[in-house]
């Protein structure tokens, strides 16, 4: 099998499919499937015309996928027309489905996509829009995830840690997206906490409650984002904050610290501050140090740089930021904020504009664009 030949033929086969009318993402998937088929068939039966064989098989794969996609859309349309089900029992089977969808054999991205489709009830189009990918690409991703777990028995599901991560990702999708899944994620995490006595389950529930408590203040009436420091704390849900802090304190008392408990502790310090100026940034940095030790996550270290900038000044924050990869999501936004606090408005404005270009959603892009415009207006001409 000449794999170099396959690699050399891939661009031209892809071009043929696109010229025949296939969109690029679907054509790419079809060509990949054809290459897999070639690796299986060619050693025993090599074709006389390698490129012609690949074009024929890839086009067939594309047509099969297109027909399957059309059938899926028809099923989803029929499903949306069905009457809503009656009240569900308090302890339903949804969590069991989460355990299946969160199977360790899936990547986190595939697990979330499958959960949103199979359990959350979102259409493939809605999920694709949330992830900023073509609908056909997301359909392929979900189909592959379904095939992966098709042989998994319900008595051999994913572990608790995987379910917690998927629940948190689903919560974040509801917290920041157009489709509200946050309340459902909280409901399921409450159920999980009632069934499983584990401090990290409690930590996740506390974290969700503390974030959800601030939701009403996160956006202005026109839909624009309101940064944490500028939020009207009178709009925060004090009952949810009290509940979250109580759950967190009970979990921390068990002395089995995990990443969700550490994240919840940071959220609790923000929620407990009467004003932004009274935030205990020194203690927040200490919790970020704990969290970085638990996860070794570059995103955690990025957020830590912001906290260091608040606790020890913007120069210290920029020094912490200098050790991180500039390609990290929101790196430019953090750098812009710290440079603004340090008085370098020209650099901050440039970085805000750069961050806006990379923003993952429209609300964040608009917010960062306004920040750049605000600083440019303040600079002398």
XYZ file of C-alpha atoms in Angstrom:
381
model
C 0.000 0.000 0.000
C 1.523 3.304 -1.131
C 0.293 5.770 1.496
C 2.304 8.556 -0.139
C 0.227 8.028 -3.297
C -2.979 8.328 -1.295
C -1.813 11.575 0.286
C -0.813 13.004 -3.086
C -4.190 12.162 -4.640
C -6.301 13.559 -1.786
C -6.354 17.253 -2.909
C -7.337 16.447 -6.493
C -10.088 14.026 -5.417
C -11.401 16.658 -3.013
C -11.416 19.227 -5.813
C -13.435 16.905 -8.090
C -16.114 16.419 -5.423
C -16.396 20.153 -4.746
C -16.739 20.838 -8.477
C -19.531 18.268 -8.643
C -21.473 20.247 -6.060
C -20.413 18.864 -2.665
C -19.767 21.446 0.063
C -16.183 21.384 1.288
C -16.766 19.887 4.757
C -18.947 17.062 3.421
C -16.501 16.407 0.580
C -13.633 16.223 3.070
C -15.517 13.638 5.154
C -16.326 11.589 2.046
C -12.712 11.608 0.872
C -11.525 10.519 4.318
C -14.000 7.618 4.220
C -12.753 6.698 0.745
C -9.143 6.690 1.937
C -10.067 4.348 4.788
C -11.779 2.051 2.273
C -8.671 2.175 0.061
C -6.450 1.123 2.941
C -8.766 -1.842 3.493
C -9.241 -2.951 -0.139
C -6.148 -2.002 -2.142
C -3.583 -4.362 -0.559
C -5.537 -7.359 -1.891
C -7.059 -5.748 -4.994
C -5.178 -2.625 -6.188
C -7.061 -0.558 -8.811
C -5.684 0.244 -12.253
C -6.783 3.890 -11.940
C -6.159 4.959 -8.338
C -7.577 8.468 -8.709
C -10.684 7.268 -10.588
C -11.304 4.635 -7.908
C -11.032 7.225 -5.117
C -13.330 9.681 -6.922
C -15.976 6.991 -7.498
C -15.916 5.723 -3.907
C -15.749 9.218 -2.380
C -18.699 10.409 -4.499
C -20.697 7.348 -3.451
C -19.842 8.048 0.193
C -20.928 11.665 -0.245
C -24.274 10.648 -1.780
C -24.889 8.131 1.009
C -24.150 10.776 3.634
C -26.403 13.310 1.864
C -29.298 10.842 1.767
C -28.742 9.949 5.426
C -28.663 13.654 6.310
C -31.936 14.276 4.473
C -33.542 11.336 6.280
C -32.270 12.644 9.601
C -33.769 16.083 8.927
C -37.126 14.505 8.089
C -37.036 12.539 11.372
C -36.182 15.687 13.333
C -38.972 17.640 11.619
C -41.486 14.888 12.474
C -40.205 14.790 16.040
C -40.728 18.531 16.476
C -44.349 18.136 15.327
C -45.125 15.477 17.939
C -47.054 16.536 21.071
C -45.025 17.281 24.190
C -44.775 14.398 26.679
C -46.545 14.524 30.026
C -44.861 15.172 33.374
C -41.790 13.028 34.003
C -41.125 11.325 37.319
C -38.773 13.123 39.717
C -36.060 10.474 39.286
C -35.963 9.893 35.535
C -33.575 8.019 33.261
C -31.857 11.138 31.913
C -28.796 10.707 34.082
C -28.402 7.147 32.855
C -28.379 8.498 29.297
C -25.725 11.018 30.328
C -23.564 8.172 31.584
C -23.931 6.417 28.232
C -23.285 9.548 26.157
C -20.273 10.431 28.339
C -18.534 7.137 27.693
C -14.716 7.442 27.978
C -14.298 6.109 24.422
C -15.628 9.456 23.145
C -13.716 12.728 23.036
C -15.219 15.490 25.237
C -16.389 17.400 22.132
C -18.132 14.314 20.727
C -19.633 13.462 24.119
C -21.135 16.934 24.482
C -22.462 16.969 20.913
C -24.059 13.538 21.360
C -25.541 14.540 24.725
C -26.995 17.767 23.343
C -28.628 15.844 20.482
C -29.731 12.632 22.220
C -30.590 13.998 25.667
C -30.821 17.783 25.373
C -33.194 17.606 22.415
C -31.356 20.149 20.257
C -31.440 19.700 16.503
C -28.215 19.049 14.640
C -28.486 22.513 13.107
C -28.685 24.181 16.545
C -25.643 22.269 17.783
C -23.710 23.100 14.618
C -24.500 26.802 15.048
C -23.332 26.664 18.666
C -20.006 25.157 17.569
C -19.670 27.359 14.456
C -19.330 24.395 12.083
C -21.407 23.314 9.045
C -24.484 21.246 9.842
C -23.206 18.327 7.740
C -19.946 18.279 9.708
C -21.802 18.164 13.029
C -24.101 15.425 11.696
C -21.029 13.347 10.825
C -19.549 13.972 14.298
C -22.745 12.885 16.036
C -23.102 9.841 13.775
C -19.560 8.735 14.569
C -20.235 9.200 18.296
C -23.393 7.096 18.026
C -21.487 4.346 16.236
C -18.805 4.409 18.914
C -21.256 3.845 21.773
C -23.669 1.605 19.854
C -22.166 -1.528 21.388
C -21.882 -0.126 24.914
C -24.224 -1.722 27.436
C -26.146 0.464 29.873
C -24.484 -1.411 32.732
C -21.052 -0.360 31.410
C -21.343 3.431 31.224
C -18.771 6.176 31.545
C -17.343 7.069 34.932
C -18.501 9.850 37.226
C -15.600 12.151 36.346
C -16.554 12.036 32.650
C -20.224 12.685 33.420
C -19.306 15.654 35.626
C -17.216 17.164 32.840
C -19.995 16.736 30.268
C -22.588 18.163 32.670
C -20.389 21.215 33.206
C -19.840 21.677 29.472
C -23.589 21.374 28.846
C -24.185 23.911 31.643
C -21.747 26.305 29.981
C -23.494 25.832 26.627
C -26.768 26.818 28.280
C -25.136 29.620 30.262
C -23.597 31.325 27.256
C -25.608 30.101 24.262
C -28.981 30.819 22.733
C -30.566 27.588 23.986
C -31.019 27.507 27.776
C -29.642 24.260 29.112
C -28.229 25.632 32.368
C -31.299 24.915 34.495
C -31.488 21.359 33.142
C -27.798 20.774 33.907
C -28.366 22.016 37.464
C -31.396 19.745 37.860
C -29.425 16.703 36.746
C -26.458 17.590 38.946
C -28.824 17.847 41.915
C -30.052 14.340 41.096
C -26.489 13.079 40.823
C -25.605 14.657 44.182
C -28.609 12.895 45.745
C -27.453 9.538 44.370
C -23.670 9.787 44.766
C -21.910 10.954 47.921
C -18.826 12.555 46.379
C -17.309 15.991 47.157
C -16.616 16.749 43.493
C -20.290 16.242 42.606
C -21.102 18.740 45.356
C -18.339 21.009 44.072
C -19.822 21.030 40.580
C -23.313 21.736 41.910
C -21.983 24.624 44.005
C -20.090 26.020 41.017
C -23.189 25.889 38.797
C -25.365 27.585 41.430
C -22.839 30.375 42.031
C -22.481 31.074 38.300
C -26.227 30.839 37.701
C -26.877 33.299 40.528
C -25.177 36.056 38.497
C -26.921 35.306 35.222
C -29.505 38.122 35.296
C -26.735 40.721 35.632
C -24.476 39.365 32.887
C -26.183 41.165 30.003
C -27.603 44.666 29.510
C -31.142 45.223 28.157
C -29.700 45.510 24.635
C -28.065 42.078 24.980
C -24.503 43.362 25.367
C -22.163 41.701 27.863
C -21.621 43.292 31.269
C -18.179 42.473 32.785
C -18.181 41.041 36.315
C -16.741 44.223 37.855
C -19.541 46.321 36.332
C -22.485 44.042 37.143
C -25.337 45.252 39.350
C -24.840 42.977 42.347
C -28.343 43.780 43.516
C -29.562 41.595 40.638
C -27.611 38.557 41.831
C -29.723 35.737 43.289
C -28.701 35.731 46.967
C -30.628 32.513 47.708
C -28.649 30.605 45.065
C -25.398 32.139 46.343
C -26.164 31.086 49.929
C -27.073 27.571 48.792
C -23.950 27.249 46.659
C -21.630 28.455 49.432
C -23.267 26.075 51.926
C -22.815 23.092 49.602
C -19.211 24.114 48.895
C -18.297 24.480 52.578
C -19.639 20.992 53.327
C -17.622 19.551 50.411
C -14.385 21.327 51.387
C -14.747 20.087 54.973
C -14.205 16.535 53.688
C -10.632 17.472 52.693
C -10.783 15.768 49.273
C -10.138 18.768 47.069
C -10.887 18.529 43.357
C -10.973 20.987 40.463
C -14.703 21.733 40.668
C -14.448 22.546 44.371
C -11.498 24.871 43.659
C -13.422 26.604 40.854
C -16.437 26.949 43.135
C -14.249 28.497 45.850
C -13.112 31.171 43.375
C -16.723 31.821 42.333
C -17.738 32.042 46.007
C -15.108 34.720 46.698
C -16.481 36.784 43.817
C -20.065 36.258 45.006
C -19.214 37.112 48.611
C -17.669 40.512 47.809
C -20.146 43.397 48.387
C -18.408 45.401 45.628
C -15.844 44.633 42.948
C -13.265 46.720 44.842
C -13.677 44.547 47.950
C -12.930 41.276 46.130
C -10.292 39.225 47.965
C -7.937 38.844 45.008
C -5.050 37.550 47.139
C -7.126 34.552 48.221
C -8.380 34.076 44.652
C -4.759 33.811 43.444
C -4.147 31.173 46.127
C -7.133 29.164 44.881
C -5.898 29.484 41.283
C -2.567 28.061 42.475
C -4.464 25.087 43.947
C -6.469 24.699 40.737
C -3.356 24.877 38.543
C -1.800 22.121 40.637
C -4.871 19.947 40.139
C -5.317 20.474 36.392
C -2.119 21.970 34.949
C -4.472 23.779 32.562
C -3.147 26.723 30.524
C -6.617 28.311 30.690
C -6.431 28.213 34.493
C -3.030 29.917 34.310
C -4.497 32.530 31.965
C -7.242 33.325 34.472
C -4.641 33.307 37.249
C -2.726 36.045 35.398
C -5.817 38.275 35.632
C -6.094 37.577 39.367
C -2.385 38.305 39.871
C -2.871 41.579 37.997
C -5.632 42.538 40.419
C -3.794 41.379 43.544
C -0.247 42.592 42.765
C -0.710 45.109 39.973
C -0.890 44.932 36.152
C 2.885 44.547 35.688
C 2.812 41.376 37.794
C -0.163 40.137 35.773
C 1.661 40.788 32.500
C 4.719 38.938 33.825
C 2.528 35.906 34.608
C 0.937 36.196 31.174
C 4.334 36.270 29.419
C 4.912 32.622 30.339
C 1.803 31.492 28.415
C 1.219 30.644 24.754
C -0.238 33.635 22.904
C -2.477 31.316 20.863
C -4.574 30.479 23.946
C -8.260 31.451 23.625
C -8.825 34.942 25.093
C -5.093 35.530 25.602
C -5.307 38.782 23.620
C -8.317 39.957 25.675
C -6.489 39.355 28.954
C -3.368 41.109 27.633
C -5.502 44.059 26.500
C -7.116 44.397 29.936
C -3.768 44.284 31.770
C -2.129 46.762 29.367
C -5.084 49.130 29.834
C -4.703 48.931 33.620
C -0.995 49.640 33.158
C -1.797 52.800 31.169
C -0.675 51.592 27.731
C -3.855 52.502 25.872
C -2.438 52.118 22.353
C -1.337 48.529 22.945
C -4.567 47.747 24.805
C -6.736 49.085 21.950
C -4.807 47.031 19.394
C -5.122 43.877 21.496
C -8.847 44.424 22.110
C -9.359 44.640 18.337
C -7.289 41.476 17.848
C -9.304 39.692 20.546
C -12.567 40.783 18.913
C -11.460 39.200 15.645
C -10.880 35.884 17.474
C -13.995 36.029 19.692
C -16.036 32.783 19.772
C -19.457 34.477 19.702
C -21.109 37.693 18.544
C -21.814 39.114 22.022
C -18.159 38.803 23.050
C -16.985 40.162 19.702
C -19.197 43.228 20.075
C -18.031 43.794 23.648
C -14.341 43.662 22.698
C -14.913 45.892 19.667
C -16.552 48.499 21.933
C -13.589 48.281 24.318
C -11.168 48.968 21.455
C -13.302 51.881 20.217
C -13.531 53.338 23.741
C -9.745 53.368 24.120
C -9.141 54.717 20.614
C -11.512 57.589 21.395
C -9.485 58.442 24.521
C -6.119 58.502 22.739
C -4.783 61.869 21.538
C -4.818 62.330 17.764
